[in-house]
Amino acid sequence: MAGTNRNFDGIEEGPAVILVEPQLGENIGMVARAMANFGLIDLRLVAPRDGWPNQKAKATASGAGYVLERVRVFETLAEALSDLTYVVATTARQRDGFKRVLGPVEASANMRARTDAGQSVGILFGRERFGLDNAEISLADDIVTFPVNPAYASLNIAQAVLLMAYEFLKTRDGQAETLPFAGPDFAPAPRAELVGMFDQLETALDVRGYFRPPERKPAQVDNLRAVLSRPGFSTEEIRLLRGVISSLDRTIRAAGRRRLPAKRPPAMAELRDPSVLFFDSGIGGLSVVKEARIILPGLRHIYVADDAAFPYGAWDEAELLDRMTGLFETLIEAFRPGLIVIACNTASTLAIGHLRRAFPDQVFVGTVPAIKPAAERTRSGLVSVLATPGTVRRQYTRDLIRQYAGQCHVRLVGSEHLAELAEDYMRTGFVDEEAVRREIAPCFVEENGRRTDIVVLACTHYPFLANRMRKTAPWPVDWIDTSEAIARRTLTLVEQMQFGPRDFSLPDIAVFTSDDPRTEVMRLASGFGLSTVPFPD
């Protein structure tokens, strides 16, 4: 049915469409066309069988190429759902479990209410041959099924997408009921936080020997996930539950260790303040805080941004060392943190050794370029490290390359402006994509039929621009972000240390050396669960 009119403004909104292991490029193209028909633009592919991009998809998209241009590809379903707060899974088969089953009309109304409230939602579609398995269904909040002929219930994946997209578009002009009063604001947690809690609980139960007999474990895990994903927990509720799990897990592990006491390093034997101080030159280190607050809910988080000196990349090394030493004298005296994380590659590669010598009673965690995992994962042997000019200049960075990536060709790319672009983007929500394209262009190398296939993001600011980098890159690559690895290294150290009990009346805080952070920066910090306080005298 023809009828496209280019004179009208297009509709671009709505839930993400997630296809799990799609097989045929033609089907992906038809899905994109169905999405474009009804104004959806966020298409995510999980491990497409024939890779991506796919020329056959372009052939069947029929004018919906702009949807395909924005496609994001993920290795796992958990990664594809990580930023979503509500997910429905489509299925034609009855499932045993604890999920609500909705029709497309009710599900679409539910998603519309959530998107209007600023939440991120998604619709999950399975493989062409057999749909979604129970483990994948367990990651969704609700199930959607269609009222079709029971003797012929199977829908083509593009048909299923079209039905959901149509029902969602129909809700566009609906009016919400006016009620005499309202309950408290309730923002469901991003899917990444829920999956993190699943993984933590599964690990703790494994240690306890909960899964018996072992062959029943997959079904038991699916049931647990189905139960825990049903309520739509908020971030605060997940943090509370994870604190409970951590407490129980530590007790169980400690009981097992009493028979053979582990010898702790002398510097870690005393009872420490239950807090972690994160330090960065700006607000990029919030990418590390985000991960740390998920896996370390029992500790207080103190974020310090030396925004008065941002960016660090252009500083003289001796002057920067003097500045950081003075700042840490003040910060350690004011907060007495149990652990310090230098959430800045430039500062770590320059100052981590100096700070450890200057403050021997403190435990420091550094941030270094993820060159070792990049060397292990590359297939082409061409790796680029995208960093600030300061990190590129450091001998420490070159030593890492020599130690871990001697068999690879590693290109060091010093970006003059990317950290500032990331800061602007985090504050305003806008970034010049052409400027991003110029900054990342030197990372992409073609040599003797090979192409760069790994780019290391060696600055904690850069992950906030990862989606823009994917969009403007000349070809797909793996972007290695070290934020989660830093948080997990911190967790490893925390498990070896002894902390006093946390006083939960003391909030997680953000401190800025400029003493006059802009309103949008304080609002951003608040979004990460941090209350802004003045820099200590």
Coordinates of C-alpha atoms in Angstrom, one line a residue:
M1 CA 0.0 0.0 0.0
A2 CA 1.7 3.2 -1.2
G3 CA 1.3 6.6 0.5
T4 CA 4.6 7.9 1.8
N5 CA 4.6 11.7 1.9
R6 CA 8.1 13.3 2.4
N7 CA 6.5 16.6 3.2
F8 CA 5.4 15.4 6.6
D9 CA 7.6 15.4 9.7
G10 CA 8.5 11.8 10.6
I11 CA 7.6 10.2 13.9
E12 CA 10.7 9.0 15.8
E13 CA 9.9 7.6 19.3
G14 CA 8.9 4.6 21.2
P15 CA 10.3 1.3 22.6
A16 CA 13.5 -0.4 21.5
V17 CA 13.0 -3.4 19.3
I18 CA 15.4 -6.2 20.3
L19 CA 15.9 -9.2 17.9
V20 CA 17.7 -12.2 19.5
E21 CA 20.0 -14.1 17.1
P22 CA 18.1 -13.1 13.9
Q23 CA 19.0 -15.4 11.0
L24 CA 18.1 -13.8 7.8
G25 CA 19.1 -10.3 6.7
E26 CA 15.8 -10.1 4.7
N27 CA 13.8 -10.4 7.9
I28 CA 15.9 -7.7 9.6
G29 CA 15.2 -5.4 6.7
M30 CA 11.5 -6.1 6.9
V31 CA 11.5 -5.4 10.6
A32 CA 13.2 -2.0 9.9
R33 CA 10.4 -1.2 7.4
A34 CA 7.7 -2.1 9.9
M35 CA 9.3 0.0 12.5
A36 CA 9.6 3.0 10.1
N37 CA 5.9 2.6 9.2
F38 CA 4.9 3.3 12.8
G39 CA 7.7 5.6 14.0
L40 CA 10.1 3.3 15.9
I41 CA 13.8 3.9 15.4
D42 CA 15.8 1.9 18.0
L43 CA 16.6 -1.5 16.6
R44 CA 19.0 -3.7 18.5
L45 CA 20.5 -7.1 17.3
V46 CA 21.8 -9.7 19.6
A47 CA 24.4 -11.9 17.9
P48 CA 23.0 -11.9 14.3
R49 CA 23.8 -15.2 12.6
D50 CA 25.2 -13.6 9.4
G51 CA 26.9 -10.7 11.1
W52 CA 26.3 -7.0 10.6
P53 CA 25.9 -5.0 8.4
N54 CA 24.0 -7.1 6.0
Q55 CA 23.3 -6.1 2.4
K56 CA 20.1 -8.3 2.2
A57 CA 18.6 -6.3 5.0
K58 CA 19.1 -3.0 3.1
A59 CA 17.4 -4.6 0.0
T60 CA 14.2 -5.4 1.9
A61 CA 14.1 -2.3 4.2
S62 CA 12.5 -0.3 1.3
G63 CA 13.3 3.2 2.4
A64 CA 13.8 2.5 6.0
G65 CA 17.6 2.6 5.7
Y66 CA 17.8 5.3 8.4
V67 CA 16.6 2.7 10.9
L68 CA 19.3 0.3 9.8
E69 CA 21.9 3.0 10.0
R70 CA 21.2 3.3 13.7
V71 CA 21.3 -0.4 14.4
R72 CA 23.3 -1.4 17.5
V73 CA 24.7 -4.9 17.8
F74 CA 25.3 -6.7 21.1
E75 CA 27.0 -10.0 22.0
T76 CA 24.6 -10.8 24.7
L77 CA 21.0 -10.2 25.5
A78 CA 21.9 -8.8 28.9
E79 CA 24.0 -6.1 27.3
A80 CA 21.2 -5.2 24.9
L81 CA 18.8 -4.7 27.7
S82 CA 21.2 -3.0 30.1
D83 CA 19.8 0.6 29.8
L84 CA 16.1 -0.4 29.7
T85 CA 13.8 -0.2 32.8
Y86 CA 10.8 -2.2 31.4
V87 CA 10.9 -5.0 28.8
V88 CA 8.1 -7.2 27.3
A89 CA 8.9 -10.5 25.6
T90 CA 6.8 -11.7 22.7
T91 CA 5.9 -15.4 22.5
A92 CA 3.2 -17.6 20.9
R93 CA 3.7 -20.5 23.4
Q94 CA 2.4 -20.7 26.9
R95 CA 5.2 -20.5 29.5
D96 CA 5.5 -21.9 33.0
G97 CA 6.6 -19.2 35.3
F98 CA 5.6 -16.1 37.2
K99 CA 5.2 -13.5 34.4
R100 CA 2.0 -11.5 33.7
V101 CA 0.6 -12.3 30.2
L102 CA -0.6 -9.2 28.3
G103 CA -2.2 -8.6 24.9
P104 CA -0.6 -6.1 22.5
V105 CA -3.2 -3.4 23.4
E106 CA -2.6 -3.5 27.2
A107 CA 1.2 -3.9 26.7
S108 CA 1.3 -0.9 24.4
A109 CA -0.7 1.3 26.8
N110 CA 1.7 0.2 29.6
M111 CA 4.8 1.1 27.5
R112 CA 3.3 4.4 26.4
A113 CA 2.7 5.4 30.1
R114 CA 6.3 4.5 30.9
T115 CA 7.8 6.3 27.9
D116 CA 5.8 9.4 28.7
A117 CA 7.2 9.3 32.2
G118 CA 10.8 9.3 30.7
Q119 CA 11.5 5.6 31.1
S120 CA 13.3 3.4 28.6
V121 CA 11.3 0.4 27.4
G122 CA 11.9 -2.4 24.9
I123 CA 10.1 -5.3 23.1
L124 CA 11.9 -8.6 22.8
F125 CA 11.5 -10.8 19.8
G126 CA 13.0 -14.3 19.4
R127 CA 14.6 -16.3 16.6
E128 CA 12.7 -17.1 13.4
R129 CA 12.8 -20.9 14.0
F130 CA 12.0 -21.3 17.7
G131 CA 11.6 -17.9 19.3
L132 CA 12.9 -17.1 22.8
D133 CA 14.1 -19.7 25.4
N134 CA 13.0 -19.6 29.0
A135 CA 16.2 -18.0 30.2
E136 CA 15.7 -15.1 27.8
I137 CA 12.0 -14.8 28.8
S138 CA 13.1 -14.6 32.4
L139 CA 14.9 -11.3 31.7
A140 CA 11.6 -9.6 30.7
D141 CA 9.1 -8.0 33.0
D142 CA 5.9 -9.2 31.2
I143 CA 5.0 -11.6 28.3
V144 CA 3.0 -10.4 25.3
T145 CA 1.1 -12.9 23.1
F146 CA -1.3 -12.3 20.2
P147 CA -4.9 -13.3 19.7
V148 CA -4.4 -15.4 16.6
N149 CA -5.8 -18.5 15.0
P150 CA -4.7 -21.3 17.5
A151 CA -4.3 -23.7 14.6
Y152 CA -1.8 -21.4 12.9
A153 CA -0.3 -19.2 15.6
S154 CA 3.2 -18.6 14.3
L155 CA 3.9 -15.1 13.0
N156 CA 6.8 -13.9 10.9
I157 CA 9.1 -11.8 13.0
A158 CA 8.4 -8.7 10.9
Q159 CA 4.6 -9.3 11.3
A160 CA 5.0 -9.5 15.1
V161 CA 7.0 -6.3 15.1
L162 CA 4.5 -4.5 12.9
L163 CA 1.6 -5.5 15.2
M164 CA 3.3 -4.2 18.3
A165 CA 4.5 -1.0 16.6
Y166 CA 1.0 -0.4 15.3
E167 CA -0.6 -0.8 18.7
F168 CA 2.0 1.5 20.3
L169 CA 1.4 4.2 17.7
K170 CA -2.3 4.0 18.4
T171 CA -1.6 5.1 22.0
R172 CA 0.1 8.3 20.9
D173 CA -2.8 10.6 21.3
G174 CA -4.3 8.9 24.3
Q175 CA -4.9 11.0 27.5
A176 CA -4.0 9.7 30.9
E177 CA -6.6 9.6 33.6
T178 CA -6.7 12.6 36.0
L179 CA -6.6 11.3 39.6
P180 CA -7.3 13.2 42.8
F181 CA -3.9 12.3 44.2
A182 CA -0.8 10.5 43.2
G183 CA 1.7 8.1 44.9
P184 CA 5.4 8.7 45.1
D185 CA 7.5 8.9 42.0
F186 CA 8.8 5.4 41.2
A187 CA 11.5 4.9 38.6
P188 CA 12.3 1.3 37.8
A189 CA 16.0 0.4 37.8
P190 CA 17.9 0.0 34.5
R191 CA 18.0 -3.7 33.4
A192 CA 21.8 -3.8 34.0
E193 CA 21.3 -3.3 37.7
L194 CA 18.7 -6.1 37.8
V195 CA 21.0 -8.5 35.9
G196 CA 23.8 -7.6 38.2
M197 CA 21.7 -8.6 41.2
F198 CA 20.7 -11.9 39.4
D199 CA 24.4 -12.7 38.9
Q200 CA 25.4 -11.8 42.5
L201 CA 22.5 -13.9 43.9
E202 CA 23.4 -16.9 41.7
T203 CA 27.0 -16.8 42.8
A204 CA 26.1 -16.5 46.5
L205 CA 23.6 -19.4 46.2
D206 CA 26.3 -21.5 44.4
V207 CA 28.6 -21.0 47.3
R208 CA 25.9 -22.1 49.7
G209 CA 25.1 -25.2 47.7
Y210 CA 21.6 -24.1 47.0
F211 CA 21.3 -25.6 43.5
R212 CA 20.6 -29.3 44.1
P213 CA 20.7 -31.5 42.1
P214 CA 23.1 -29.7 39.7
E215 CA 21.2 -30.6 36.6
R216 CA 18.2 -28.6 38.0
K217 CA 20.2 -25.4 38.3
P218 CA 19.2 -23.9 34.9
A219 CA 15.5 -24.3 35.7
Q220 CA 15.9 -23.0 39.2
V221 CA 17.8 -19.9 38.0
D222 CA 15.1 -19.2 35.4
N223 CA 12.4 -19.4 38.1
L224 CA 14.4 -17.1 40.4
R225 CA 14.9 -14.5 37.7
A226 CA 11.2 -14.7 36.8
V227 CA 10.2 -14.0 40.4
L228 CA 12.7 -11.2 41.0
S229 CA 12.0 -9.4 37.7
R230 CA 8.2 -9.3 38.2
P231 CA 8.0 -6.4 40.8
G232 CA 9.9 -3.7 38.8
F233 CA 12.4 -2.8 41.5
S234 CA 13.7 0.7 41.8
T235 CA 17.5 1.4 41.9
E236 CA 17.2 2.0 45.7
E237 CA 15.4 -1.3 46.2
I238 CA 18.0 -3.3 44.2
R239 CA 20.8 -1.6 46.2
L240 CA 19.1 -2.7 49.4
L241 CA 18.6 -6.3 48.2
R242 CA 22.2 -6.5 47.0
G243 CA 23.4 -5.2 50.4
V244 CA 21.5 -8.0 52.0
I245 CA 23.0 -10.6 49.6
S246 CA 26.5 -9.2 50.2
S247 CA 26.1 -9.5 53.9
L248 CA 24.8 -13.1 53.8
D249 CA 27.5 -14.0 51.3
R250 CA 30.3 -12.6 53.4
T251 CA 29.0 -14.5 56.4
I252 CA 28.9 -17.8 54.5
R253 CA 32.3 -17.3 53.0
A254 CA 33.8 -16.2 56.3
A255 CA 32.4 -19.3 57.9
G256 CA 34.1 -21.4 55.3
R257 CA 37.4 -19.6 55.8
R258 CA 37.6 -20.0 59.6
R259 CA 39.0 -23.5 59.2
L260 CA 42.0 -22.1 57.3
P261 CA 42.4 -18.4 58.1
A262 CA 43.8 -16.3 55.2
K263 CA 46.7 -14.1 56.0
R264 CA 45.8 -10.5 55.2
P265 CA 48.4 -7.9 54.0
P266 CA 49.5 -5.7 57.0
A267 CA 48.2 -2.5 55.3
M268 CA 44.7 -4.0 55.1
A269 CA 44.4 -5.5 58.6
E270 CA 42.9 -2.5 60.4
L271 CA 39.2 -1.6 60.5
R272 CA 38.7 1.0 57.7
D273 CA 36.1 3.6 57.0
P274 CA 33.3 2.1 54.9
S275 CA 33.8 4.5 52.0
V276 CA 35.4 4.6 48.6
L277 CA 36.7 7.9 47.2
F278 CA 36.7 8.2 43.3
F279 CA 38.8 10.9 41.8
D280 CA 38.8 12.2 38.2
S281 CA 39.6 15.4 36.4
G282 CA 36.0 15.9 35.5
I283 CA 32.7 14.0 35.4
G284 CA 33.9 11.1 33.3
G285 CA 34.7 9.0 36.3
L286 CA 31.0 8.7 36.9
S287 CA 31.1 5.8 34.5
V288 CA 33.1 3.9 37.2
V289 CA 30.9 5.1 40.0
K290 CA 27.9 3.8 38.2
E291 CA 29.3 0.3 38.1
A292 CA 30.7 0.5 41.7
R293 CA 27.4 1.5 43.2
I294 CA 25.8 -1.6 41.8
I295 CA 28.4 -4.1 43.1
L296 CA 29.4 -2.3 46.3
P297 CA 26.1 -1.2 47.8
G298 CA 27.4 -1.5 51.4
L299 CA 30.0 1.2 51.1
R300 CA 29.6 5.0 50.9
H301 CA 30.7 6.5 47.6
I302 CA 32.5 9.9 47.5
Y303 CA 33.1 11.3 44.0
V304 CA 35.7 14.1 43.6
A305 CA 36.0 16.0 40.3
D306 CA 38.9 18.3 39.8
D307 CA 36.9 20.3 37.4
A308 CA 38.8 23.5 38.2
A309 CA 41.8 21.9 36.4
F310 CA 40.0 20.1 33.6
P311 CA 41.3 18.8 31.2
Y312 CA 44.4 17.1 32.6
G313 CA 45.7 16.0 29.2
A314 CA 47.5 19.3 28.5
W315 CA 49.0 19.9 31.9
D316 CA 52.8 19.9 32.6
E317 CA 53.6 16.6 34.4
A318 CA 55.4 18.2 37.4
E319 CA 52.8 20.8 38.0
L320 CA 50.0 18.2 37.8
L321 CA 51.8 16.0 40.3
D322 CA 52.1 18.9 42.7
R323 CA 48.5 19.8 42.3
M324 CA 47.2 16.2 42.9
T325 CA 49.5 15.7 45.9
G326 CA 48.0 18.8 47.6
L327 CA 44.5 17.8 46.7
F328 CA 44.9 14.4 48.2
E329 CA 46.3 15.8 51.4
T330 CA 43.1 17.7 51.8
L331 CA 40.8 14.9 50.7
I332 CA 42.3 12.3 52.9
E333 CA 42.3 14.5 55.9
A334 CA 38.6 15.5 55.3
F335 CA 37.1 12.1 54.4
R336 CA 39.5 9.4 55.7
P337 CA 38.4 7.0 52.9
G338 CA 38.8 3.3 53.2
L339 CA 39.9 3.0 49.5
I340 CA 40.8 5.5 46.8
V341 CA 40.1 4.8 43.1
I342 CA 41.8 7.1 40.6
A343 CA 39.1 7.0 37.9
C344 CA 41.2 8.8 35.3
N345 CA 43.8 7.2 33.0
T346 CA 45.8 10.4 32.6
A347 CA 46.1 10.8 36.4
S348 CA 46.8 7.1 37.0
T349 CA 49.5 6.7 34.5
L350 CA 51.3 9.8 35.8
A351 CA 50.7 9.8 39.5
I352 CA 49.6 6.4 41.0
G353 CA 53.1 5.4 42.0
H354 CA 53.9 8.8 43.5
L355 CA 50.6 8.8 45.5
R356 CA 51.2 5.4 46.9
R357 CA 54.6 6.5 48.2
A358 CA 53.3 9.8 49.5
F359 CA 50.3 8.2 51.3
P360 CA 51.5 4.7 52.3
D361 CA 48.6 4.0 54.6
Q362 CA 46.1 4.5 51.8
V363 CA 45.0 1.8 49.3
F364 CA 44.9 3.1 45.7
V365 CA 43.2 1.5 42.7
G366 CA 44.5 2.9 39.4
T367 CA 42.9 3.1 35.9
V368 CA 45.1 2.0 33.0
P369 CA 44.4 1.4 29.3
A370 CA 42.9 -2.1 28.7
I371 CA 45.7 -3.2 26.4
K372 CA 46.0 -6.7 27.7
P373 CA 42.3 -7.7 27.0
A374 CA 42.5 -5.9 23.6
A375 CA 45.5 -8.0 22.6
E376 CA 43.8 -11.2 23.7
R377 CA 40.6 -10.4 21.7
T378 CA 41.8 -9.0 18.5
R379 CA 41.5 -11.1 15.4
S380 CA 43.2 -8.8 12.9
G381 CA 46.1 -7.8 15.1
L382 CA 45.3 -4.1 14.6
V383 CA 44.4 -2.4 17.9
S384 CA 44.0 1.3 18.6
V385 CA 44.2 3.0 22.0
L386 CA 42.1 6.2 22.1
A387 CA 43.3 8.4 24.9
T388 CA 44.2 11.9 26.0
P389 CA 47.5 13.3 24.8
G390 CA 48.9 12.9 28.4
T391 CA 48.1 9.1 28.5
V392 CA 49.6 8.7 25.0
R393 CA 52.9 10.4 26.1
R394 CA 53.4 8.3 29.2
Q395 CA 56.1 5.7 29.2
Y396 CA 53.8 3.6 31.4
T397 CA 51.4 3.2 28.4
R398 CA 54.2 2.1 26.1
D399 CA 55.4 -0.4 28.7
L400 CA 51.9 -2.0 28.8
I401 CA 52.0 -2.4 25.0
R402 CA 55.5 -3.9 25.1
Q403 CA 54.4 -6.3 27.9
Y404 CA 51.0 -7.4 26.7
A405 CA 50.7 -6.6 23.0
G406 CA 54.0 -7.3 21.4
Q407 CA 52.4 -9.4 18.7
C408 CA 49.9 -6.7 17.7
H409 CA 50.2 -3.4 15.8
V410 CA 48.9 -0.9 18.4
R411 CA 48.2 2.7 17.3
L412 CA 48.1 5.3 20.0
V413 CA 45.6 8.1 19.2
G414 CA 45.8 11.2 21.4
S415 CA 42.5 13.1 21.2
E416 CA 42.6 16.8 22.0
H417 CA 38.9 17.4 22.3
L418 CA 37.0 14.1 23.0
A419 CA 36.9 14.4 26.8
E420 CA 35.5 17.9 26.5
L421 CA 32.9 16.7 24.0
A422 CA 31.9 14.0 26.4
E423 CA 31.6 16.5 29.3
D424 CA 29.5 18.8 27.1
Y425 CA 27.3 15.8 26.1
M426 CA 26.8 14.7 29.7
R427 CA 25.8 18.2 30.7
T428 CA 23.6 19.1 27.8
G429 CA 22.6 15.9 26.0
F430 CA 24.0 17.3 22.7
V431 CA 27.2 16.5 20.9
D432 CA 28.5 17.4 17.4
E433 CA 28.7 14.0 15.7
E434 CA 31.0 15.3 13.0
A435 CA 33.4 16.4 15.7
V436 CA 33.2 12.9 17.2
R437 CA 33.9 11.4 13.8
R438 CA 37.0 13.6 13.4
E439 CA 38.4 12.6 16.8
I440 CA 38.0 8.9 16.3
A441 CA 39.0 8.7 12.6
P442 CA 42.7 8.1 13.2
C443 CA 41.8 4.9 15.2
F444 CA 40.7 3.1 12.0
V445 CA 43.6 1.5 10.1
E446 CA 43.5 -0.7 6.9
E447 CA 46.7 -2.6 6.3
N448 CA 47.3 -5.5 3.9
G449 CA 43.7 -6.5 3.8
R450 CA 43.3 -6.2 7.6
R451 CA 41.3 -3.6 9.5
T452 CA 41.4 -2.3 13.1
D453 CA 38.9 -4.5 15.1
I454 CA 39.5 -3.2 18.6
V455 CA 39.5 0.3 20.0
V456 CA 40.4 0.8 23.7
L457 CA 38.6 3.7 25.3
A458 CA 41.5 4.8 27.6
C459 CA 39.7 7.7 29.3
T460 CA 36.7 7.3 31.6
H461 CA 34.9 10.1 29.8
Y462 CA 34.8 8.3 26.5
P463 CA 32.2 5.5 27.3
F464 CA 29.5 8.2 27.5
L465 CA 30.0 8.8 23.8
A466 CA 30.2 5.1 22.9
N467 CA 26.9 5.1 21.0
R468 CA 27.9 8.2 19.0
M469 CA 31.3 6.5 18.2
R470 CA 29.5 3.4 17.0
K471 CA 27.3 5.5 14.8
T472 CA 30.1 7.6 13.2
A473 CA 32.7 4.8 12.9
P474 CA 33.6 3.8 9.3
W475 CA 33.2 0.1 10.2
P476 CA 32.1 -1.9 13.3
V477 CA 34.7 -2.6 16.0
D478 CA 34.8 -3.7 19.6
W479 CA 35.0 -0.7 22.0
I480 CA 36.7 -1.8 25.2
D481 CA 35.5 0.2 28.2
T482 CA 37.4 -0.4 31.5
S483 CA 34.8 1.0 33.9
E484 CA 33.3 -2.4 34.9
A485 CA 36.8 -3.9 35.2
I486 CA 37.9 -1.1 37.6
A487 CA 34.8 -1.6 39.7
R488 CA 35.4 -5.3 39.9
R489 CA 39.1 -4.8 40.8
T490 CA 37.8 -2.5 43.6
L491 CA 35.4 -5.3 44.7
T492 CA 38.3 -7.8 44.8
L493 CA 40.3 -5.5 47.2
V494 CA 37.2 -4.7 49.3
E495 CA 36.7 -8.5 49.9
Q496 CA 40.3 -8.6 51.3
M497 CA 39.8 -5.6 53.6
Q498 CA 38.0 -5.0 56.9
F499 CA 35.5 -2.1 57.0
G500 CA 33.5 -0.7 59.8
P501 CA 29.7 -0.6 59.6
R502 CA 28.3 2.0 57.2
D503 CA 26.3 4.9 58.6
F504 CA 23.5 5.1 56.1
S505 CA 22.5 8.6 57.3
L506 CA 25.6 9.8 55.4
P507 CA 24.7 10.0 51.7
D508 CA 26.9 9.3 48.7
I509 CA 28.3 12.7 47.6
A510 CA 30.0 14.6 44.8
V511 CA 32.6 17.2 45.4
F512 CA 33.9 19.7 42.8
T513 CA 37.1 21.7 43.1
S514 CA 35.7 24.6 41.2
D515 CA 33.4 25.3 44.2
D516 CA 30.7 26.5 41.8
P517 CA 29.5 23.6 39.7
R518 CA 26.8 24.4 37.2
T519 CA 23.2 23.4 37.9
E520 CA 23.2 20.8 35.1
V521 CA 26.3 19.2 36.6
M522 CA 24.7 18.9 40.0
R523 CA 21.6 17.4 38.4
L524 CA 23.8 14.9 36.5
A525 CA 25.5 13.9 39.8
S526 CA 22.1 13.5 41.4
G527 CA 21.1 11.1 38.6
F528 CA 24.0 8.9 39.7
G529 CA 22.7 9.0 43.3
L530 CA 25.2 11.7 44.5
S531 CA 24.4 14.8 46.6
T532 CA 26.7 17.7 45.8
V533 CA 28.6 19.2 48.8
P534 CA 31.3 22.0 48.9
F535 CA 35.0 21.1 48.6
P536 CA 36.5 20.7 52.1
D537 CA 38.5 23.6 53.5

